[in-house]
PDB file of C-alpha atoms in Angstrom:
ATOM      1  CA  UNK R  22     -32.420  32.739  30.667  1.00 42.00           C
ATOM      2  CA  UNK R  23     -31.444  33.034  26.847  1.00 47.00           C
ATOM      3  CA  UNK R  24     -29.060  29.802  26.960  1.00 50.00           C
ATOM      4  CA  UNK R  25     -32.005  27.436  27.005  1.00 56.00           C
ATOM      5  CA  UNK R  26     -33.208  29.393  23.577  1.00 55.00           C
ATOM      6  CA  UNK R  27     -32.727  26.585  20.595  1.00 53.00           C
ATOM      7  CA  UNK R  28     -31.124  27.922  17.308  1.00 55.00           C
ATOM      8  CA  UNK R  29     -34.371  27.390  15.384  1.00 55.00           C
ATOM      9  CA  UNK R  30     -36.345  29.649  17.420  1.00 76.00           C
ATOM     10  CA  UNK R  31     -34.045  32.547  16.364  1.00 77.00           C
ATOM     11  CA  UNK R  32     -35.730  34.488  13.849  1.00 80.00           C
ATOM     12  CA  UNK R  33     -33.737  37.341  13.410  1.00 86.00           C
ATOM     13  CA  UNK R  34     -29.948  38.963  15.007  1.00 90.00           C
ATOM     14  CA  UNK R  35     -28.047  41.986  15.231  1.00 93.00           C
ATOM     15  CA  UNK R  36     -25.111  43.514  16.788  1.00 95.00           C
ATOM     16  CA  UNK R  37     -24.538  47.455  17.745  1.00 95.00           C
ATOM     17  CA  UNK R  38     -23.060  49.681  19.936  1.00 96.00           C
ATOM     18  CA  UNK R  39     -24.387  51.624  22.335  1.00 95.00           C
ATOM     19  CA  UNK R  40     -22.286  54.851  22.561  1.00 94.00           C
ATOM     20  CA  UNK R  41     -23.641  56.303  26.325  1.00 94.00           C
ATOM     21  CA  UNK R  42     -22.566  53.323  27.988  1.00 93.00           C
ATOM     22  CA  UNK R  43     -20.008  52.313  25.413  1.00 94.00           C
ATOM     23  CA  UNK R  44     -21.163  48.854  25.248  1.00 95.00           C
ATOM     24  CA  UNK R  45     -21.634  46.536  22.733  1.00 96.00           C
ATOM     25  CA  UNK R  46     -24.857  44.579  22.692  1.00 96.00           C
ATOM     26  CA  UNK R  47     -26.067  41.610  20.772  1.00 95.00           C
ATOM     27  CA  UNK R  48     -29.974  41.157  20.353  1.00 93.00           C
ATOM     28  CA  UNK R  49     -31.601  38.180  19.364  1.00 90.00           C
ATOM     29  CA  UNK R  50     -35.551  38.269  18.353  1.00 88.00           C
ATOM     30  CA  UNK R  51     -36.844  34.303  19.565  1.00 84.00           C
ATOM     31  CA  UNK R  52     -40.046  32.809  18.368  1.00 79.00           C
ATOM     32  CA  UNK R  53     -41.956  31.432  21.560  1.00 70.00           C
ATOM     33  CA  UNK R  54     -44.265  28.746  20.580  1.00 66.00           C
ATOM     34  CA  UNK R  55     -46.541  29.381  23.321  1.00 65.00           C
ATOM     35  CA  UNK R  56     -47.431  32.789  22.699  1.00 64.00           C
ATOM     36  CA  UNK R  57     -47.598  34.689  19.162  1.00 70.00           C
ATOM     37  CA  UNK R  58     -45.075  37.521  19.410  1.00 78.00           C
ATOM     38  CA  UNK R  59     -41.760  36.796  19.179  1.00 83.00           C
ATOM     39  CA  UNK R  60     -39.419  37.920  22.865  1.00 85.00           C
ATOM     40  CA  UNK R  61     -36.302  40.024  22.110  1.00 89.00           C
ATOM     41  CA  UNK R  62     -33.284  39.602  24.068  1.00 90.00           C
ATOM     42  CA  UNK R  63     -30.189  41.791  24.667  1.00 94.00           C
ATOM     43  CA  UNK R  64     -26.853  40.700  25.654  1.00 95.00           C
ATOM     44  CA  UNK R  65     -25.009  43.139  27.460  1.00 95.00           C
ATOM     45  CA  UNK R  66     -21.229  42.668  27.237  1.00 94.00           C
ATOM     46  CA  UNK R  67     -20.083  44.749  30.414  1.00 94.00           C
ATOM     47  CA  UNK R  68     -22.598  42.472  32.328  1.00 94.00           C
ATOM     48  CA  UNK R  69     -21.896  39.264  30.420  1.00 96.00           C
ATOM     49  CA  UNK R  70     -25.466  38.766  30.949  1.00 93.00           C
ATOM     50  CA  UNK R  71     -29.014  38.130  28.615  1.00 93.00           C
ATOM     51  CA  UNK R  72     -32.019  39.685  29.531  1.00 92.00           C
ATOM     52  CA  UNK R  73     -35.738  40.134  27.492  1.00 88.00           C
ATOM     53  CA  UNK R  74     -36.798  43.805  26.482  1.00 86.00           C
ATOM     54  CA  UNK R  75     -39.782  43.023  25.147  1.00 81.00           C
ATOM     55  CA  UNK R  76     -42.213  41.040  22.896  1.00 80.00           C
ATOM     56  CA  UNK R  77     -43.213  42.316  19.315  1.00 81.00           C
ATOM     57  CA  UNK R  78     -46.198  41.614  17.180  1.00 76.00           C
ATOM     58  CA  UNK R  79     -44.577  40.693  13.922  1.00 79.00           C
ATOM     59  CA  UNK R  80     -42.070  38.510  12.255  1.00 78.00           C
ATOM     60  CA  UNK R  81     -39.360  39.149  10.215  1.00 79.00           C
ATOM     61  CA  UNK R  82     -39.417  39.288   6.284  1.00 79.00           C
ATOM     62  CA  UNK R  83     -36.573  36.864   5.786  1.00 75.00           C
ATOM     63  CA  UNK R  84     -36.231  33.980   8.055  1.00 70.00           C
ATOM     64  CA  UNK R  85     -33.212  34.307  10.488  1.00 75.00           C
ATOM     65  CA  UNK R  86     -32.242  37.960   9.491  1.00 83.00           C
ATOM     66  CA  UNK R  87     -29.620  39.649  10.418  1.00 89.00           C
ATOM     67  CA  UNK R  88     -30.756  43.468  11.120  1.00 92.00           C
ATOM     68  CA  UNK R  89     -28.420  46.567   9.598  1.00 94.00           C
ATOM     69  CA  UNK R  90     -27.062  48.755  11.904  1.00 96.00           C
ATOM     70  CA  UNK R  91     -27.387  52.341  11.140  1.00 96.00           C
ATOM     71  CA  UNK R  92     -27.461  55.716  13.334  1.00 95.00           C
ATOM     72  CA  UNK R  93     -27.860  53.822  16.707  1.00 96.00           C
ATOM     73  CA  UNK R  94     -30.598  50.903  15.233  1.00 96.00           C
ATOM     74  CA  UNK R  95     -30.896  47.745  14.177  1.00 95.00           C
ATOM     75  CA  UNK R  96     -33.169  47.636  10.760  1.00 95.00           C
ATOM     76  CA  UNK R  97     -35.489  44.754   9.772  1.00 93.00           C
ATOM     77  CA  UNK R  98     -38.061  44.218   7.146  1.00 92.00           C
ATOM     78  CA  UNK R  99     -41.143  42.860   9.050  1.00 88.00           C
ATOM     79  CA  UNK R 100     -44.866  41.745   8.465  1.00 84.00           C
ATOM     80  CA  UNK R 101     -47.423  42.296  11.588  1.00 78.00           C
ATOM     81  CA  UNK R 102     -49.792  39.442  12.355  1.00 74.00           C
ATOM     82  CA  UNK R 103     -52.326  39.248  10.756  1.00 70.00           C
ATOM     83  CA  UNK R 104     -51.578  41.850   7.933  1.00 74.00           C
ATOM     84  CA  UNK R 105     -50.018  41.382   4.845  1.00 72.00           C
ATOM     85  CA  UNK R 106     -48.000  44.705   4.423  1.00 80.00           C
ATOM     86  CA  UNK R 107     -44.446  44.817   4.742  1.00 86.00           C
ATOM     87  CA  UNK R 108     -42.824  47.230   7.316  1.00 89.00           C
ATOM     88  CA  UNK R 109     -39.535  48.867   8.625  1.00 93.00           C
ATOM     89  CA  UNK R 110     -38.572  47.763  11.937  1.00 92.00           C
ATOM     90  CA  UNK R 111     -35.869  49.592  13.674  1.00 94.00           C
ATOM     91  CA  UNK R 112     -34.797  48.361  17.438  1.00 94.00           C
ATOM     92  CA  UNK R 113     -32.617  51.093  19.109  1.00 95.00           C
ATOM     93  CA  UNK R 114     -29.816  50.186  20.785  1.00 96.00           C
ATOM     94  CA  UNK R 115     -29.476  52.571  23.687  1.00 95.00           C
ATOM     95  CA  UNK R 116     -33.593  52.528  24.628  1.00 94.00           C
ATOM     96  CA  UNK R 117     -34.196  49.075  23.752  1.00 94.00           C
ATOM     97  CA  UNK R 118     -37.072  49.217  22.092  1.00 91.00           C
ATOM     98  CA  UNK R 119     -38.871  48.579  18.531  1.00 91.00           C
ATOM     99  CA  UNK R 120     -40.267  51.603  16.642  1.00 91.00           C
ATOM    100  CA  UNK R 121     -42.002  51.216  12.683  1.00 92.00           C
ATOM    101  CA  UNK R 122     -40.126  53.032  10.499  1.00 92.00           C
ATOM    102  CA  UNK R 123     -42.328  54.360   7.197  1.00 90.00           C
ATOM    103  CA  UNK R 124     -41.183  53.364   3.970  1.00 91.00           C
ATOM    104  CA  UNK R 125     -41.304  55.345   0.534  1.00 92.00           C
ATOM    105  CA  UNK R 126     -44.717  55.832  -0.835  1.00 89.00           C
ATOM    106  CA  UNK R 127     -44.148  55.149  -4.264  1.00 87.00           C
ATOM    107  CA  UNK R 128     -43.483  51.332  -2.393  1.00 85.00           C
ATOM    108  CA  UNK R 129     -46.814  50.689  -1.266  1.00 81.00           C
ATOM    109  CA  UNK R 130     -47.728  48.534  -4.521  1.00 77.00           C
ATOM    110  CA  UNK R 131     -45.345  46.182  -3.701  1.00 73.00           C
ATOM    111  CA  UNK R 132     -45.581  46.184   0.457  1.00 76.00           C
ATOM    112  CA  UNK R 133     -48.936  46.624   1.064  1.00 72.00           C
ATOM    113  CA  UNK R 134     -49.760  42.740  -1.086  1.00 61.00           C
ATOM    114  CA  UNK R 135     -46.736  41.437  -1.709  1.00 53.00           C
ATOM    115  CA  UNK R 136     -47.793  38.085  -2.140  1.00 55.00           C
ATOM    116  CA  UNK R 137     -50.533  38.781  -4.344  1.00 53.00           C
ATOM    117  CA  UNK R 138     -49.576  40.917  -7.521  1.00 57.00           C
ATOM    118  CA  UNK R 139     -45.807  40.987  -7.892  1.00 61.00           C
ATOM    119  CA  UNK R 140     -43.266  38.713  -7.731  1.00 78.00           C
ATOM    120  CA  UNK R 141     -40.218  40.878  -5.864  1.00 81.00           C
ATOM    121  CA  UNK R 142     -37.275  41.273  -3.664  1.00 84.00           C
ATOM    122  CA  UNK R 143     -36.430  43.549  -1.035  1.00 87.00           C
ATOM    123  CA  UNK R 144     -34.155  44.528   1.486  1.00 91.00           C
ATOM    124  CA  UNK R 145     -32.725  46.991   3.791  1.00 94.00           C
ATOM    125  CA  UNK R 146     -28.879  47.971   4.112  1.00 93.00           C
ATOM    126  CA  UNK R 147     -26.830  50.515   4.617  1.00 94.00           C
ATOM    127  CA  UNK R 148     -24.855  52.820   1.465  1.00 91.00           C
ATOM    128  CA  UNK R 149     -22.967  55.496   0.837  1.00 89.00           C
ATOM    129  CA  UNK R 150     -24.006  56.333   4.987  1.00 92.00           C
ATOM    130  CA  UNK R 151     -27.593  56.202   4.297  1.00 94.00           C
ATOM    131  CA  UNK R 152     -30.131  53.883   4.852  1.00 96.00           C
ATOM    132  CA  UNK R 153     -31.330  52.195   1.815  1.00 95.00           C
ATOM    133  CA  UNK R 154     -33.695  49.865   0.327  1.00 94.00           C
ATOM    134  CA  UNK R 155     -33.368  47.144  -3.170  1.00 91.00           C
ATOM    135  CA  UNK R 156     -36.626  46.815  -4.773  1.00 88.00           C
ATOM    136  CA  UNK R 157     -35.743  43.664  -6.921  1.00 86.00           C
ATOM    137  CA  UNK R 158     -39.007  43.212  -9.317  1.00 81.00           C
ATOM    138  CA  UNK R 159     -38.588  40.282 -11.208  1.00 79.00           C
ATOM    139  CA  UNK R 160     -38.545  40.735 -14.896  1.00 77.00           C
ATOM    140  CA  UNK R 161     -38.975  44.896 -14.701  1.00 78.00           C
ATOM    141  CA  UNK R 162     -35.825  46.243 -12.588  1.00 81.00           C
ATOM    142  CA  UNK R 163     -33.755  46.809  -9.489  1.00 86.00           C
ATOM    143  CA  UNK R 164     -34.831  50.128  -7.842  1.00 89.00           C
ATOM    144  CA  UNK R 165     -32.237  51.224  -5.039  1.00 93.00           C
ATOM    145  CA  UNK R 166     -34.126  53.681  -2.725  1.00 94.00           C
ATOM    146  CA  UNK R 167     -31.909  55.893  -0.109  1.00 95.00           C
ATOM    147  CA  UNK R 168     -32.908  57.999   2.622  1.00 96.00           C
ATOM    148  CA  UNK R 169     -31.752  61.488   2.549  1.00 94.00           C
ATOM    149  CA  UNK R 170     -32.531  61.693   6.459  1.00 95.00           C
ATOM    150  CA  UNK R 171     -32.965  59.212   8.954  1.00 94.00           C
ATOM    151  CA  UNK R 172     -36.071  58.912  10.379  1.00 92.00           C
ATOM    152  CA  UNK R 173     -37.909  61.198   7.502  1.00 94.00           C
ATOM    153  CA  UNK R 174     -40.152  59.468   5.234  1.00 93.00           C
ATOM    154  CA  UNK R 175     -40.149  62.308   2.374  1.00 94.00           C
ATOM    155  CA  UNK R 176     -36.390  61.928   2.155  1.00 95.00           C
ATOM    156  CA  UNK R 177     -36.526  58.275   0.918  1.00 95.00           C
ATOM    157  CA  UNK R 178     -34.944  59.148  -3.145  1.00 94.00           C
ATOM    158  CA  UNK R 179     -34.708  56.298  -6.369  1.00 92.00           C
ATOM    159  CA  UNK R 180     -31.164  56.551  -6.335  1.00 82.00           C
ATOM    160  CA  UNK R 181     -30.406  53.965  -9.234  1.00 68.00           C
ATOM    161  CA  UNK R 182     -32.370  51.897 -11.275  1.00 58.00           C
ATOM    162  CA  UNK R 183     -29.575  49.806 -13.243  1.00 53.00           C
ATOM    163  CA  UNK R 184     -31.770  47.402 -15.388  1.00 50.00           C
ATOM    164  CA  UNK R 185     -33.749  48.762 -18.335  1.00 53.00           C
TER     165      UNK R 185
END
């Protein structure tokens, strides 16, 4: 099923581990040029087999990204169709499935256009065990924003912001 898939067409990656099973999986989000949302797939390493999960209605931030792995997830900037906001994407590993994660508030200046007013960077990884993101604005600073606890969108705290 997924062997026919050309490198190209992968837009985004990610490896985890699925502790109730304890299987590793590899997932691969494919754009389909005949429809508009993209097709995950899962490889199963106990099976040795591919199979698609589901479709979702937005593309990655960065071009061929490789997702973070972080309490059970794979994390992804994304865009939906049609909007121009930039979202958290999390996939979880044991249900399979895609789920919006909310960023910090104070980043909606920057996510909500961020074509139009700012020229920026930002990304998603994983430090000192938390999730984090770096909020590169070009010719201001570097912002590094952490969340205190998963899945809670008041815990997101500026940790550092190195440039003056």
């Amino acid at each position: 099923m997924a062997g026919g898939v050309k490198n190209y067409n992968v837009t985004g990656y990610g490896f985890g581990y699925d502790y109730q099973t304890h299987d590793c999986k590899l997932v691969r989000v494919v754009d389909d040029r005949d429809s508009s949302c993209p097709n995950v797939y899962v490889y199963t390493l106990s099976s040795n087999s591919w199979k698609i999960t589901q479709s979702i209605p937005c593309y990655f931030y960065y071009a061929y990204s490789y997702g973070k792995f972080y309490e059970g997830a794979l994390h992804w900037l994304a865009i939906t169709y049609g909007q121009c906001s930039i979202k958290l994407e999390c996939f979880g590993i044991i249900n399979e499935t895609f789920q919006e994660m909310a960023l910090p508030e104070e980043l909606e200046p920057y996510t909500e256009q961020p074509s139009k007013k700012y020229m920026f960077n930002i990304d998603v990884g994983v430090l000192e065990g938390c999730l984090c993101l770096v909020l590169n604005v070009y010719n201001v600073g570097i912002d590094v924003w952490m969340m205190q606890e998963y899945g809670v969108r008041e815990s997101w705290a500026k940790s550092v912001s190195p440039l003056p």
